[in-house]
PDB file of C-alpha atoms and ligand atoms in Angstrom:
ATOM      1  CA  MET A   1      18.594  -2.189   5.668  1.00 82.00           C
ATOM      2  CA  HIS A   2      17.144  -5.809   5.885  1.00 95.00           C
ATOM      3  CA  TYR A   3      13.428  -6.618   5.512  1.00 98.00           C
ATOM      4  CA  ASP A   4      11.811  -6.969   8.839  1.00 98.00           C
ATOM      5  CA  LYS A   5       9.489 -10.306   8.532  1.00 98.00           C
ATOM      6  CA  ASN A   6       7.911  -9.454  11.618  1.00 98.00           C
ATOM      7  CA  ASN A   7       6.432  -6.003  10.508  1.00 98.00           C
ATOM      8  CA  ILE A   8       2.643  -5.746  10.697  1.00 98.00           C
ATOM      9  CA  PHE A   9       1.986  -6.135   7.067  1.00 98.00           C
ATOM     10  CA  ALA A  10       4.211  -9.097   6.794  1.00 98.00           C
ATOM     11  CA  LYS A  11       1.831 -10.550   9.564  1.00 98.00           C
ATOM     12  CA  ILE A  12      -1.407  -9.525   7.573  1.00 98.00           C
ATOM     13  CA  LEU A  13       0.226 -11.122   4.375  1.00 98.00           C
ATOM     14  CA  ARG A  14       0.752 -14.472   6.393  1.00 98.00           C
ATOM     15  CA  GLY A  15      -2.708 -14.410   7.777  1.00 98.00           C
ATOM     16  CA  GLU A  16      -1.604 -14.036  11.363  1.00 98.00           C
ATOM     17  CA  ILE A  17      -3.718 -10.724  11.782  1.00 98.00           C
ATOM     18  CA  PRO A  18      -6.812  -9.790   9.976  1.00 98.00           C
ATOM     19  CA  CYS A  19      -7.421  -6.979   7.511  1.00 98.00           C
ATOM     20  CA  LYS A  20     -10.562  -5.486   5.983  1.00 98.00           C
ATOM     21  CA  LYS A  21      -9.605  -6.912   2.588  1.00 98.00           C
ATOM     22  CA  ILE A  22     -10.590  -4.818  -0.806  1.00 98.00           C
ATOM     23  CA  PHE A  23      -8.713  -6.942  -3.314  1.00 98.00           C
ATOM     24  CA  GLU A  24      -6.124  -9.725  -3.634  1.00 98.00           C
ATOM     25  CA  ASN A  25      -4.239 -11.446  -6.425  1.00 98.00           C
ATOM     26  CA  LYS A  26      -0.881 -13.228  -7.014  1.00 98.00           C
ATOM     27  CA  TYR A  27       1.107 -10.112  -6.624  1.00 98.00           C
ATOM     28  CA  VAL A  28      -0.757  -7.546  -4.190  1.00 98.00           C
ATOM     29  CA  LEU A  29      -3.205  -7.249  -1.269  1.00 99.00           C
ATOM     30  CA  SER A  30      -5.332  -4.196  -0.627  1.00 99.00           C
ATOM     31  CA  PHE A  31      -7.136  -3.364   2.412  1.00 99.00           C
ATOM     32  CA  HIS A  32      -8.462  -0.450   4.461  1.00 99.00           C
ATOM     33  CA  ASP A  33      -6.216   1.445   6.768  1.00 99.00           C
ATOM     34  CA  ILE A  34      -6.962   0.773  10.533  1.00 98.00           C
ATOM     35  CA  ASN A  35      -6.760   4.377  11.284  1.00 98.00           C
ATOM     36  CA  PRO A  36      -8.231   6.081   8.267  1.00 98.00           C
ATOM     37  CA  GLN A  37      -7.068   9.841   7.662  1.00 97.00           C
ATOM     38  CA  LYS A  38      -9.841  10.462   5.280  1.00 98.00           C
ATOM     39  CA  LYS A  39     -13.326   9.035   4.442  1.00 98.00           C
ATOM     40  CA  ILE A  40     -11.746   6.436   2.308  1.00 98.00           C
ATOM     41  CA  HIS A  41      -8.215   5.418   3.259  1.00 98.00           C
ATOM     42  CA  ALA A  42      -6.991   2.178   1.612  1.00 98.00           C
ATOM     43  CA  LEU A  43      -3.606   0.517   1.311  1.00 99.00           C
ATOM     44  CA  VAL A  44      -2.161  -1.433  -1.550  1.00 99.00           C
ATOM     45  CA  ILE A  45       0.774  -3.593  -0.688  1.00 99.00           C
ATOM     46  CA  PRO A  46       3.027  -5.985  -2.873  1.00 99.00           C
ATOM     47  CA  LYS A  47       3.287  -9.505  -1.813  1.00 98.00           C
ATOM     48  CA  GLY A  48       7.094  -9.672  -2.135  1.00 98.00           C
ATOM     49  CA  GLU A  49       9.384  -8.576   0.717  1.00 98.00           C
ATOM     50  CA  TYR A  50      10.162  -4.868  -0.142  1.00 98.00           C
ATOM     51  CA  ILE A  51      10.841  -2.370   2.463  1.00 98.00           C
ATOM     52  CA  ASP A  52       9.879   0.920   0.476  1.00 98.00           C
ATOM     53  CA  LEU A  53       9.320   2.207  -2.866  1.00 98.00           C
ATOM     54  CA  ASP A  54      12.952   2.887  -3.361  1.00 98.00           C
ATOM     55  CA  ASP A  55      13.920  -1.032  -2.647  1.00 98.00           C
ATOM     56  CA  PHE A  56      11.021  -2.177  -4.621  1.00 98.00           C
ATOM     57  CA  ASN A  57      12.072   0.071  -7.814  1.00 98.00           C
ATOM     58  CA  LYS A  58      15.756  -1.485  -7.399  1.00 98.00           C
ATOM     59  CA  LYS A  59      14.746  -5.235  -6.750  1.00 98.00           C
ATOM     60  CA  ALA A  60      11.304  -6.100  -8.093  1.00 98.00           C
ATOM     61  CA  SER A  61      10.578  -7.799 -11.240  1.00 98.00           C
ATOM     62  CA  ASP A  62       8.993  -6.017 -14.212  1.00 98.00           C
ATOM     63  CA  LYS A  63       6.139  -7.996 -13.594  1.00 98.00           C
ATOM     64  CA  GLU A  64       5.654  -7.081  -9.919  1.00 98.00           C
ATOM     65  CA  ILE A  65       5.988  -3.578 -10.619  1.00 98.00           C
ATOM     66  CA  ILE A  66       3.434  -3.419 -13.341  1.00 98.00           C
ATOM     67  CA  GLU A  67       0.931  -5.527 -11.092  1.00 98.00           C
ATOM     68  CA  PHE A  68       1.476  -3.095  -8.309  1.00 98.00           C
ATOM     69  CA  HIS A  69       0.790  -0.030 -10.161  1.00 98.00           C
ATOM     70  CA  ARG A  70      -2.122  -1.554 -11.944  1.00 98.00           C
ATOM     71  CA  ALA A  71      -3.684  -2.662  -8.678  1.00 98.00           C
ATOM     72  CA  VAL A  72      -3.967   0.997  -7.729  1.00 98.00           C
ATOM     73  CA  SER A  73      -6.209   1.821 -10.430  1.00 98.00           C
ATOM     74  CA  HIS A  74      -8.150  -1.616 -10.082  1.00 98.00           C
ATOM     75  CA  VAL A  75      -8.710  -0.631  -6.301  1.00 98.00           C
ATOM     76  CA  SER A  76      -9.896   2.848  -7.150  1.00 98.00           C
ATOM     77  CA  SER A  77     -12.220   1.414  -9.300  1.00 98.00           C
ATOM     78  CA  LEU A  78     -13.427  -1.133  -6.788  1.00 98.00           C
ATOM     79  CA  LEU A  79     -13.888   1.818  -4.322  1.00 98.00           C
ATOM     80  CA  GLY A  80     -15.846   3.764  -6.858  1.00 98.00           C
ATOM     81  CA  VAL A  81     -13.668   6.785  -6.494  1.00 98.00           C
ATOM     82  CA  GLU A  82     -11.750   6.787 -10.059  1.00 95.00           C
ATOM     83  CA  ASN A  83     -14.003   9.491 -11.591  1.00 96.00           C
ATOM     84  CA  LYS A  84     -14.102  12.030  -8.595  1.00 97.00           C
ATOM     85  CA  GLY A  85     -10.362  11.428  -8.015  1.00 98.00           C
ATOM     86  CA  TYR A  86      -8.267  10.495  -5.236  1.00 98.00           C
ATOM     87  CA  ARG A  87      -4.465  10.761  -3.926  1.00 98.00           C
ATOM     88  CA  VAL A  88      -1.874   8.191  -3.937  1.00 98.00           C
ATOM     89  CA  LEU A  89       0.974   8.518  -1.529  1.00 98.00           C
ATOM     90  CA  SER A  90       3.999   6.459  -0.306  1.00 98.00           C
ATOM     91  CA  ASN A  91       6.024   7.557   2.546  1.00 98.00           C
ATOM     92  CA  ILE A  92       9.861   6.274   2.319  1.00 98.00           C
ATOM     93  CA  GLY A  93      12.005   6.015   5.386  1.00 97.00           C
ATOM     94  CA  SER A  94      12.392   8.219   8.612  1.00 97.00           C
ATOM     95  CA  ASP A  95      12.345  11.655   6.751  1.00 97.00           C
ATOM     96  CA  GLY A  96       9.375  10.530   4.646  1.00 97.00           C
ATOM     97  CA  GLY A  97       7.313   9.536   7.786  1.00 97.00           C
ATOM     98  CA  GLN A  98       7.317   5.808   7.081  1.00 98.00           C
ATOM     99  CA  GLU A  99       5.948   3.640  10.046  1.00 98.00           C
ATOM    100  CA  VAL A 100       5.479   0.294   8.681  1.00 98.00           C
ATOM    101  CA  PRO A 101       8.588  -1.117   6.732  1.00 98.00           C
ATOM    102  CA  HIS A 102       6.703  -3.040   3.978  1.00 98.00           C
ATOM    103  CA  LEU A 103       6.126  -1.019   0.774  1.00 98.00           C
ATOM    104  CA  HIS A 104       2.690   0.350   0.586  1.00 98.00           C
ATOM    105  CA  PHE A 105       0.805   2.823  -1.368  1.00 98.00           C
ATOM    106  CA  HIS A 106      -1.908   4.935   0.571  1.00 98.00           C
ATOM    107  CA  ILE A 107      -5.114   5.676  -1.439  1.00 98.00           C
ATOM    108  CA  PHE A 108      -6.949   8.640   0.087  1.00 98.00           C
ATOM    109  CA  ALA A 109     -10.496   9.325  -1.204  1.00 98.00           C
ATOM    110  CA  GLY A 110     -14.010  10.179  -0.706  1.00 98.00           C
ATOM    111  CA  GLU A 111     -13.668  13.718   0.004  1.00 98.00           C
ATOM    112  CA  LYS A 112     -11.387  16.553  -0.960  1.00 97.00           C
ATOM    113  CA  ILE A 113      -7.965  15.434   0.192  1.00 97.00           C
ATOM    114  CA  GLY A 114      -6.499  18.899   0.912  1.00 95.00           C
ATOM    115  CA  LYS A 115      -2.990  20.397   0.991  1.00 95.00           C
ATOM    116  CA  MET A 116      -0.341  18.225  -0.574  1.00 92.00           C
ATOM    117  CA  VAL A 117       1.989  18.403   2.124  1.00 89.00           C
ATOM    118  CA  ALA A 118       1.024  19.418   5.799  1.00 75.00           C
TER     119      ALA A 118
HETATM  120  P1  AMP B 201       3.154   4.827   7.024  1.00 68.84           P
HETATM  121  O1  AMP B 201       3.193   5.910   7.968  1.00 68.84           O
HETATM  122  O2  AMP B 201       3.219   5.373   5.658  1.00 68.84           O
HETATM  123  O3  AMP B 201       4.069   3.867   7.238  1.00 68.84           O
HETATM  124  O4  AMP B 201       1.918   4.137   7.217  1.00 68.84           O
HETATM  125  C1  AMP B 201       1.544   2.962   7.936  1.00 68.84           C
HETATM  126  C2  AMP B 201      -0.100   3.041   7.981  1.00 68.84           C
HETATM  127  O5  AMP B 201      -0.530   1.472   8.181  1.00 68.84           O
HETATM  128  C3  AMP B 201      -0.831   3.858   8.884  1.00 68.84           C
HETATM  129  O6  AMP B 201      -1.720   4.703   8.238  1.00 68.84           O
HETATM  130  C4  AMP B 201      -1.390   2.941   9.790  1.00 68.84           C
HETATM  131  O7  AMP B 201      -2.825   3.431  10.304  1.00 68.84           O
HETATM  132  C5  AMP B 201      -1.656   1.600   9.075  1.00 68.84           C
HETATM  133  N1  AMP B 201      -1.681   0.339   9.684  1.00 68.84           N
HETATM  134  C6  AMP B 201      -0.915   0.001  10.860  1.00 68.84           C
HETATM  135  N2  AMP B 201      -1.551  -1.308  11.356  1.00 68.84           N
HETATM  136  C7  AMP B 201      -2.391  -1.488  10.499  1.00 68.84           C
HETATM  137  C8  AMP B 201      -3.240  -2.613  10.370  1.00 68.84           C
HETATM  138  N3  AMP B 201      -3.074  -3.799  11.247  1.00 68.84           N
HETATM  139  N4  AMP B 201      -4.193  -2.826   9.349  1.00 68.84           N
HETATM  140  C9  AMP B 201      -4.478  -1.744   8.726  1.00 68.84           C
HETATM  141  N5  AMP B 201      -3.580  -0.476   8.653  1.00 68.84           N
HETATM  142  C10 AMP B 201      -2.695  -0.508   9.479  1.00 68.84           C
END
């Protein structure tokens, strides 16, 4: 499968559509989900062109992988939720329920997140 350069997160990364930014560095961008499923619903995406976590784990550099994971903790701290806890989730492919084909971690927080799988 090829990376689709016209997916919505690629457009956000190119600045073609806006986002409610939480954090950005050379490797990652984090912003609020447009349709929050919990009180706090943030997304963390790598700047590189990776379809999903599987693609990322196979192709990304060690530095990209480290920075992507570190960013999750940094964003949780910026959101003020690291002490109360939160859930990190990544959907992969059609059975996984992925809608946007650019790797993203969801961060759900701000309330009890509930059942692990609906
Ligand atoms: P997934 O189903 O794991 O691919 O999740 C895609 C997520 O992207 C959903 O939670 C959407 O609400 C979110 N989303 C789609 N478009 C935007 C956008 N323009 N800005 C922020 N979040 C978005």
